[in-house]
Amino acid sequence: MSEANETQPKEVSGEIAMTPLRRVRRFVVNSFTDGRTPALWLLGVLVGIVAGYGAIALRLAIDGIRWLSLREAGAQAAIAADSLSPLQFIMVPLAGGCIVGLLLYAGERLKWLTETRALGIADVIEARAVRNGRVEAAPGLLSSLIAVTSLGTGVSAGREGPAVHLGATLAALIARPLGLPARAARIMLGCGAAAAVAASFNAPVAGALFAFEVILGHYALRSIAPIAAASVTGAVVARIHFGATPAFAIPPIEPASIADMAAIVPLGFLAAGVAIPFVIGTIRGTRLVTEQARKLHWPLWALPPLGGLMVGVIGAFAPEVLGVGYEATAVALAGGYGIGLLAGLICLKIVATIITLSFRFGGGVFSPSLYLGAMLGAGYGALVVNVLGEEGAGIAFFAVVGMGAVSGAVLGAPLSTTLIVFELTASYEASIALLVAVSLATVLTTTATKGSIFHKQVERHGYDLTKGNARVILQTIRARDIMTPVDNSEVTGELEEPHVYEDDYLGRVMGFFSAEKLDGAPVRLRSGDQPIVGYIAKADAHAAYARALQTAHEEEHR
């Protein structure tokens, strides 16, 4: 009997013995390999349901803790100010900091949070770029608990970042048992993020665009259907439970005159003037606090109580800056604050948010950037109304444009923030004006900061995503991934001989070959006697780089 005939019965027997789960996994994997089957869309719908309910659960949990701590649900800190003393506003964030510190300590001891901080959108982007879409469940769920505790006790941050990370975590939990390939796992991260944003803002189009613009970083045709399905499903889930009302009240937007549209250009520059110090302050503040804590031998998990005390002191004098801030944002959109108060709230909100994130509380920057933009736009709109009179579009028009311009510049997501504003206001004129303002603000901000706030956060691990996949590939493929293994018991060589280490990145290997003018080199372990475990030829390194570039190009364009 031939070898082919011998193996055929074994394959049939294996097919008969295949478990139902393995059949499902193979079907789904094959569906993702093809990339255009309904199975991919159905999986997006499933992720949309789960991530949508995850965003709802996060919101309700924050509201519940908020009610227990300030006797007011949601972000109504300013309303609670009438019934609470300044001491209570100080004690609640302090108590929240103590609880967050204990959660961080537990995460550190269990090695779930290796950097002793809650995870967020930047970690989802990093998982997509350098970890083949892998997101661990335990750190993600613990990060959500930290965010709930932080925001529920009134510190200044946003809930959308934790919602996106939770959505990505739940998407990864669904994808992992199916054994999906890396490309499919990355698409699932986009589905989870899209559903979370759509559920948070009742904005399905913006949710999908956010996933492409921020999480995936491309608009491949193969990804559109599952991400669109997830985003729409997440929005439907939110509307079933909360109705079609937006996250915060937005007054009617009046038609804009030519003078109003011309006045948008200076607002774009002003938006950059707010976004730049916010981004730089958040990044540098986090690094500075971490460095000082280590110099003083202060454990990182003990930082939140001190941060909570500082935020509480700010909140005792200006409760409008506490929490997510949607109530104050709605008041600003309605023109309820004077110019002087608006300027003060902008400064205090920036400081409070930088403290919150630098001292290891959980939360995001989406809501604070919306808050800052609304305050800026309302103040600028009041000045324009004083000059042009009441015949123009009014304060709400400029507040909405400012809100989108600052948030788009901070997040590095001008298109998705424009779509959020359009879906919240249904105003075509406001959206056109916002495109002008957010384009200016984003270009100026990213030029000054060398990337969005998420890219800067990813850089702390050594990955520069602003240079595209070409740079990321050089930073992620290691020598052990492309070397030809050898039996080190049969290989000898002096340590002085030119070599690379098995954990060296591809960029270092290729640079080594060029600098030493070598066609190849042995690969050693770093540990012990540093035995030789493989060999890399220069041609193999360049071939691996070319293959990775081709795969990335196909993923982005097909």
Coordinates of C-alpha atoms in Angstrom, one line a residue, residues 52-66 73-76 144 148 151-152 159-160 162-163 166 198-202 238-239 241-243 245-248 324 326:
G52 CA -22.5 46.9 24.0
Y53 CA -23.7 45.4 27.3
G54 CA -20.2 45.7 28.7
A55 CA -20.3 49.5 28.0
I56 CA -23.8 49.6 29.6
A57 CA -22.6 47.7 32.7
L58 CA -19.6 50.0 33.1
R59 CA -21.9 53.1 32.9
L60 CA -24.4 51.6 35.4
A61 CA -21.6 50.6 37.8
I62 CA -20.2 54.1 37.7
D63 CA -23.6 55.6 38.3
G64 CA -24.2 53.2 41.2
I65 CA -21.0 54.1 43.0
R66 CA -21.6 57.7 42.2
A73 CA -26.1 59.3 39.8
G74 CA -23.9 59.8 36.7
A75 CA -21.8 62.9 36.4
Q76 CA -24.0 65.3 38.5
S144 CA -12.5 48.0 34.3
V148 CA -15.5 52.1 37.8
L151 CA -15.0 57.5 38.1
G152 CA -17.6 56.6 40.7
R159 CA -15.5 56.5 30.8
E160 CA -15.1 55.9 27.0
P162 CA -12.3 52.0 29.8
A163 CA -15.4 51.1 27.8
L166 CA -13.5 46.4 28.1
A198 CA -21.4 53.4 19.5
A199 CA -23.0 52.4 22.8
S200 CA -21.4 55.3 24.7
F201 CA -22.6 58.0 22.3
N202 CA -25.5 56.4 20.4
A238 CA -27.7 51.1 24.1
R239 CA -30.9 52.5 22.5
H241 CA -32.0 50.4 27.4
F242 CA -31.4 54.2 27.3
G243 CA -33.4 55.3 24.3
T245 CA -31.1 60.4 23.6
P246 CA -27.4 61.4 23.4
A247 CA -24.9 61.1 26.2
F248 CA -25.5 64.8 27.2
V324 CA -16.9 62.5 33.6
Y326 CA -21.1 65.6 31.0

